[in-house]
CSV table of C-alpha atoms in Angstrom, one decimal:
chain,number,residue,atom,x,y,z
A,156,THR,CA,-14.0,-25.6,-5.1
A,157,ALA,CA,-10.9,-24.4,-7.2
A,158,PRO,CA,-9.4,-21.2,-5.7
A,159,SER,CA,-10.3,-18.1,-7.9
A,160,ALA,CA,-7.8,-16.8,-10.2
A,161,ALA,CA,-5.6,-13.9,-9.1
A,162,PRO,CA,-6.6,-10.5,-10.8
A,163,ALA,CA,-4.4,-9.7,-13.7
A,164,VAL,CA,-1.6,-7.4,-12.8
A,165,PRO,CA,-0.8,-4.5,-15.2
A,166,ALA,CA,2.7,-4.6,-16.9
A,167,ILE,CA,3.3,-1.1,-16.1
A,168,THR,CA,2.1,1.2,-13.5
A,169,VAL,CA,3.1,4.8,-13.3
A,170,ILE,CA,2.3,6.9,-10.4
A,171,VAL,CA,3.0,10.6,-10.7
A,172,MET,CA,3.6,12.5,-7.4
A,173,LYS,CA,3.8,16.4,-6.9
A,174,GLY,CA,5.4,16.5,-3.4
A,175,ASP,CA,3.0,14.6,-1.1
A,176,THR,CA,0.2,14.7,-3.6
A,177,GLN,CA,-0.5,12.0,-6.2
A,178,LEU,CA,-1.6,13.5,-9.5
A,179,CYS,CA,-2.3,10.4,-11.4
A,180,LYS,CA,-1.8,6.6,-11.7
A,181,ILE,CA,-1.4,5.3,-15.3
A,182,THR,CA,-1.2,1.6,-16.1
A,183,LEU,CA,-0.5,-0.2,-19.3
A,184,GLU,CA,-1.5,-3.8,-19.6
A,185,SER,CA,-0.8,-4.8,-23.5
A,186,GLU,CA,0.2,-3.5,-26.7
A,187,THR,CA,-0.9,-4.3,-30.2
A,188,THR,CA,1.6,-4.2,-33.1
A,189,THR,CA,0.8,-5.1,-36.7
A,190,THR,CA,2.0,-8.7,-35.8
A,191,GLU,CA,1.1,-9.4,-32.2
A,192,THR,CA,-0.2,-8.3,-28.8
A,193,THR,CA,2.6,-7.8,-26.3
A,194,THR,CA,3.2,-7.2,-22.8
A,195,PRO,CA,4.8,-3.7,-22.6
A,196,SER,CA,8.2,-3.3,-20.8
A,197,LEU,CA,9.2,0.1,-19.4
A,198,ARG,CA,12.0,1.7,-21.2
A,199,GLY,CA,11.9,5.5,-20.3
A,200,LEU,CA,9.8,7.9,-17.9
A,201,SER,CA,9.7,11.6,-18.5
A,202,ILE,CA,7.6,14.7,-17.4
A,203,HIS,CA,7.4,17.2,-20.3
A,204,PRO,CA,9.0,20.6,-19.8
A,205,SER,CA,5.7,22.2,-19.7
A,206,GLN,CA,4.8,19.8,-16.9
A,207,GLU,CA,1.5,19.2,-18.5
A,208,TYR,CA,2.2,15.7,-19.9
A,209,VAL,CA,3.7,12.6,-18.7
A,210,ILE,CA,5.9,10.7,-21.6
A,211,ILE,CA,6.2,6.6,-21.1
A,212,LEU,CA,8.5,4.8,-23.4
A,213,THR,CA,8.0,0.9,-24.1
A,214,GLN,CA,9.8,-1.2,-26.2
A,215,ASN,CA,7.1,-0.3,-29.0
A,216,ARG,CA,5.6,3.0,-28.4
A,217,VAL,CA,5.9,6.5,-27.0
A,218,TYR,CA,2.6,7.2,-24.8
A,219,ILE,CA,1.7,10.9,-24.0
A,220,TYR,CA,-0.6,11.4,-21.1
A,221,ALA,CA,-2.2,14.3,-19.6
A,222,VAL,CA,-0.2,14.9,-16.2
A,223,ASP,CA,-3.6,13.9,-14.3
A,224,GLY,CA,-3.5,10.8,-16.1
A,225,GLN,CA,-7.0,10.8,-17.3
A,226,GLN,CA,-6.5,11.3,-21.0
A,227,LEU,CA,-4.1,9.5,-23.3
A,228,ILE,CA,-3.3,12.3,-25.7
A,229,THR,CA,-1.6,10.2,-28.3
A,230,TYR,CA,1.1,7.6,-28.8
A,231,PHE,CA,3.8,6.9,-31.4
A,232,GLN,CA,4.4,3.5,-32.5
A,233,SER,CA,7.9,2.3,-33.4
A,234,PRO,CA,8.1,2.2,-37.3
A,235,SER,CA,10.1,-1.0,-37.1
A,236,SER,CA,8.9,-4.4,-36.0
A,237,ALA,CA,12.3,-5.8,-36.1
A,238,SER,CA,13.8,-3.6,-33.1
A,239,GLU,CA,12.7,-2.6,-29.7
A,240,TYR,CA,13.1,0.7,-28.4
A,241,GLN,CA,15.8,0.8,-25.5
A,242,CYS,CA,16.0,4.5,-24.2
A,243,GLY,CA,14.4,7.9,-25.0
A,244,LYS,CA,14.6,11.4,-24.0
A,245,ILE,CA,12.6,14.5,-24.3
A,246,HIS,CA,14.2,17.7,-26.1
A,247,PRO,CA,14.8,20.5,-23.7
A,248,ASP,CA,12.1,22.8,-25.6
A,249,GLY,CA,9.6,19.9,-25.4
A,250,LEU,CA,9.0,19.6,-29.1
A,251,ILE,CA,11.0,16.5,-29.9
A,252,TYR,CA,11.2,13.3,-28.3
A,253,CYS,CA,14.2,11.0,-29.2
A,254,ALA,CA,13.7,7.3,-29.0
A,255,ILE,CA,16.7,4.8,-29.8
A,256,THR,CA,16.0,1.3,-31.1
A,257,SER,CA,18.1,-1.8,-30.3
A,258,GLU,CA,19.5,-1.5,-33.9
A,259,GLY,CA,20.8,2.1,-33.4
A,260,ALA,CA,18.1,4.0,-35.1
A,261,LEU,CA,17.3,7.4,-33.5
A,262,ASP,CA,13.7,8.2,-34.1
A,263,LEU,CA,13.1,11.9,-33.6
A,264,TRP,CA,9.1,12.2,-32.9
A,265,ASP,CA,7.5,15.6,-33.5
A,266,PHE,CA,5.1,16.5,-30.7
A,267,LYS,CA,3.6,19.3,-32.5
A,268,ASN,CA,2.6,17.4,-35.7
A,269,GLN,CA,2.4,14.1,-33.8
A,270,SER,CA,4.7,12.4,-36.4
A,271,LEU,CA,7.9,10.9,-37.1
A,272,ALA,CA,10.3,13.9,-38.2
A,273,SER,CA,13.4,12.1,-38.8
A,274,THR,CA,15.6,9.2,-38.1
A,275,MET,CA,19.5,9.4,-37.5
A,276,ASN,CA,21.2,6.0,-37.9
A,277,SER,CA,24.3,5.1,-35.7
A,278,ASN,CA,25.1,2.2,-38.1
A,279,ASN,CA,25.5,0.1,-35.0
A,280,ASN,CA,23.5,-3.2,-35.6
A,281,ASN,CA,25.1,-5.2,-32.8
A,282,LYS,CA,22.3,-5.7,-30.3
A,283,THR,CA,25.0,-6.6,-27.6
A,284,ASP,CA,26.7,-3.2,-28.0
A,285,ALA,CA,23.2,-1.2,-28.2
A,286,ILE,CA,22.6,2.3,-27.0
A,287,THR,CA,21.6,2.3,-23.4
A,288,SER,CA,21.5,6.2,-22.6
A,289,VAL,CA,20.8,9.5,-24.4
A,290,THR,CA,20.9,13.1,-23.4
A,291,PHE,CA,20.5,16.4,-24.9
A,292,SER,CA,22.5,19.5,-24.2
A,293,PRO,CA,20.8,22.5,-22.4
A,294,ASN,CA,20.7,24.5,-25.6
A,295,GLY,CA,19.1,21.7,-27.6
A,296,TYR,CA,21.8,21.6,-30.4
A,297,HIS,CA,23.6,18.5,-29.4
A,298,LEU,CA,22.5,14.9,-28.4
A,299,ALA,CA,24.9,12.5,-26.9
A,300,THR,CA,24.4,8.5,-26.9
A,301,VAL,CA,26.2,5.7,-24.8
A,302,SER,CA,26.6,2.3,-25.7
A,303,SER,CA,28.9,-0.2,-24.0
A,304,SER,CA,32.0,0.6,-26.1
A,305,ALA,CA,31.5,4.1,-27.3
A,306,THR,CA,29.9,7.7,-26.3
A,307,THR,CA,28.8,9.5,-29.7
A,308,VAL,CA,27.7,13.1,-29.9
A,309,TRP,CA,25.2,14.2,-32.6
A,310,ASP,CA,24.5,17.5,-34.2
A,311,LEU,CA,20.7,17.8,-34.6
A,312,LYS,CA,20.8,20.6,-37.1
A,313,LYS,CA,23.2,18.5,-39.4
A,314,GLN,CA,21.1,15.3,-38.6
A,315,ALA,CA,24.5,13.3,-38.1
A,316,SER,CA,27.0,12.3,-35.6
A,317,ILE,CA,29.9,14.7,-35.2
A,318,ALA,CA,32.2,12.9,-32.7
A,319,THR,CA,32.8,9.6,-31.3
A,320,LEU,CA,34.7,10.5,-27.9
A,321,PRO,CA,37.9,9.3,-26.6
A,322,ALA,CA,37.7,6.7,-23.9
A,323,PRO,CA,41.2,5.4,-22.8
A,324,ALA,CA,41.0,3.0,-19.8
A,325,ASP,CA,42.5,3.9,-16.5
A,326,ASN,CA,46.2,3.0,-17.3
A,327,SER,CA,46.2,5.5,-20.5
A,328,ASP,CA,46.6,9.1,-20.6
A,329,SER,CA,46.2,9.6,-24.5
A,330,ASN,CA,43.4,11.5,-25.9
A,331,ASN,CA,43.7,9.2,-29.2
A,332,ASN,CA,41.7,6.3,-30.0
A,333,ASN,CA,44.1,3.8,-31.8
A,334,ASN,CA,44.0,0.0,-32.0
A,335,ASN,CA,46.9,-0.4,-29.6
A,336,GLU,CA,45.6,1.5,-26.7
A,337,ALA,CA,43.2,-0.1,-23.9
A,338,MET,CA,39.9,1.5,-23.9
A,339,MET,CA,37.2,1.9,-21.5
A,340,SER,CA,34.3,-0.7,-21.7
A,341,ASN,CA,30.9,-1.0,-20.4
A,342,ILE,CA,30.1,2.8,-20.5
A,343,GLN,CA,27.0,3.5,-18.5
A,344,CYS,CA,25.8,7.0,-18.6
A,345,CYS,CA,26.4,10.5,-19.8
A,346,THR,CA,25.2,13.9,-19.1
A,347,PHE,CA,26.0,17.6,-20.2
A,348,ASP,CA,26.5,20.4,-17.4
A,349,PRO,CA,23.9,22.8,-16.9
A,350,SER,CA,26.0,25.4,-18.8
A,351,GLY,CA,26.4,23.2,-21.9
A,352,LYS,CA,30.1,23.7,-21.9
A,353,TYR,CA,31.0,20.0,-20.9
A,354,LEU,CA,29.8,16.5,-21.3
A,355,ALA,CA,30.6,13.8,-18.6
A,356,TYR,CA,30.5,9.8,-19.5
A,357,ALA,CA,31.4,7.1,-17.2
A,358,ASN,CA,31.8,3.4,-16.6
A,359,GLU,CA,32.3,2.0,-13.2
A,360,GLN,CA,36.0,2.8,-12.8
A,361,THR,CA,36.3,6.0,-14.9
A,362,THR,CA,34.4,9.2,-15.4
A,363,ILE,CA,35.7,11.4,-18.3
A,364,ILE,CA,34.8,15.1,-18.8
A,365,THR,CA,35.0,16.5,-22.3
A,366,THR,CA,34.6,20.0,-23.4
A,367,VAL,CA,31.9,20.7,-26.0
A,368,LYS,CA,33.0,21.3,-29.4
A,369,GLU,CA,36.7,20.3,-28.7
A,370,TRP,CA,35.6,16.7,-27.5
A,371,GLY,CA,39.2,15.9,-26.0
A,372,ILE,CA,39.7,14.7,-22.4
A,373,THR,CA,39.4,17.7,-20.3
A,374,ALA,CA,39.6,15.9,-17.0
A,375,LYS,CA,39.3,12.1,-15.9
A,376,LEU,CA,38.4,10.7,-12.6
A,377,SER,CA,39.7,7.2,-12.2
A,378,CYS,CA,40.5,4.5,-9.6
A,379,ALA,CA,44.2,5.8,-9.7
A,380,GLU,CA,43.2,9.4,-8.6
A,381,THR,CA,40.6,8.5,-5.9
A,382,GLY,CA,42.3,5.6,-4.3
A,383,THR,CA,42.1,1.9,-4.6
A,384,PRO,CA,38.5,0.9,-4.1
A,385,ALA,CA,37.4,-1.4,-1.5
A,386,ALA,CA,35.6,-4.5,-2.7
A,387,GLY,CA,32.1,-3.5,-3.8
A,388,GLY,CA,32.6,0.1,-4.5
A,389,GLY,CA,35.0,3.2,-4.5
A,390,GLY,CA,36.9,4.7,-7.6
A,391,GLY,CA,35.9,7.4,-9.9
A,392,GLY,CA,33.4,5.8,-12.1
A,393,ALA,CA,29.5,5.7,-12.0
A,394,THR,CA,26.4,4.2,-13.2
A,395,SER,CA,24.4,7.5,-12.8
A,396,ILE,CA,25.6,11.0,-13.1
A,397,SER,CA,23.8,14.2,-12.2
A,398,TRP,CA,25.1,17.7,-13.0
A,399,THR,CA,23.7,20.5,-11.0
A,400,MET,CA,24.5,24.3,-10.7
A,401,LYS,CA,23.7,26.7,-7.7
A,402,LYS,CA,24.7,30.4,-7.0
A,403,ALA,CA,27.8,30.5,-4.5
A,404,GLY,CA,25.7,32.7,-2.2
A,405,ASN,CA,26.6,35.8,-0.5
A,406,GLN,CA,30.3,37.1,0.2
A,407,ASN,CA,30.8,38.3,3.8
A,408,ASN,CA,32.6,41.6,4.0
A,409,ASP,CA,34.5,42.4,7.2
A,410,ASP,CA,34.1,46.2,6.1
A,411,GLY,CA,30.3,46.4,5.6
A,412,PRO,CA,27.3,44.3,4.8
A,413,SER,CA,27.4,41.1,2.8
A,414,LYS,CA,27.4,41.6,-1.0
A,415,GLN,CA,25.6,39.4,-3.3
A,416,ASN,CA,27.9,37.1,-5.4
A,417,ASP,CA,26.5,36.3,-8.8
A,418,ALA,CA,28.9,33.3,-9.3
A,419,LYS,CA,27.8,30.2,-9.7
A,420,GLU,CA,29.3,26.7,-8.6
A,421,GLU,CA,28.8,23.2,-10.4
A,422,TRP,CA,28.4,20.1,-8.6
A,423,ILE,CA,28.8,16.7,-10.5
A,424,ILE,CA,26.8,14.0,-8.3
A,425,MET,CA,27.8,10.3,-9.1
A,426,THR,CA,26.2,7.1,-7.8
A,427,LYS,CA,27.2,3.5,-8.4
A,428,GLN,CA,25.0,0.5,-8.3
A,429,ASN,CA,25.8,-1.7,-5.3
A,430,GLU,CA,27.8,1.0,-3.8
A,431,ARG,CA,26.6,2.6,-0.4
A,432,ALA,CA,27.8,6.2,-1.3
A,433,VAL,CA,27.1,9.3,-3.2
A,434,ARG,CA,30.3,11.1,-4.7
A,435,ILE,CA,30.1,14.9,-5.0
A,436,TYR,CA,32.6,17.0,-6.9
A,437,GLY,CA,32.8,20.7,-6.9
A,438,SER,CA,33.8,22.9,-9.8
A,439,GLN,CA,37.1,23.8,-7.8
A,440,SER,CA,37.8,19.9,-7.0
């Protein structure tokens, strides 16, 4: 007899853990658009700031599940059948989800009204240079997006882009973009610091830090500053950036008991694909 067919494997399986406890397991097997039924592809995954919902982004939809996985609250269908969602991010207040298409449209979904609030357009229809990363500032005023060739800052109140950030290559010290200057390419990621004062963006060779509202180059970590990288690693670039803040701790005092120090120290943590290292830079570095 012919062997039985293997059971269908869900296209997406999401498991939500809290410590060692599994809260839920969510599976997505297919999506139906206005023209066809497709296999979903995972493009983003978030926990809502309230920790009550799981947000799953696919190429066509934004799904909102209860965190226990037992109920699909709702989903948002991409208004465009001609382009796919590439990446997304939840706003810090949990009221807006930004989903970005392959044609550079930023769809802002309203959680409360469960509708599309607005769309901002990057005028970038080049799918080979599509936006691949997005991040909100901690206060929620700004949004930053990254494509291979540019980092763009958006003002949510103005509903418009307000800056395209300078990205000179390692051998240039200029803050200005011009046609004669070698520019960074293959930009991978960006993130705001916890205070909202700075934004970092990087490719595999260079990380640039800019000051919010000034948007020039505040600091640059490059191969030239960190030493020539060995094959397969090193340098001042990253494919992933995490920026964290912690209290500096207690100050020891030789003349009496230790005093509480309310100062805070920021660390920027960078990792690079195919590199067996995590680089950590402190605020005093």
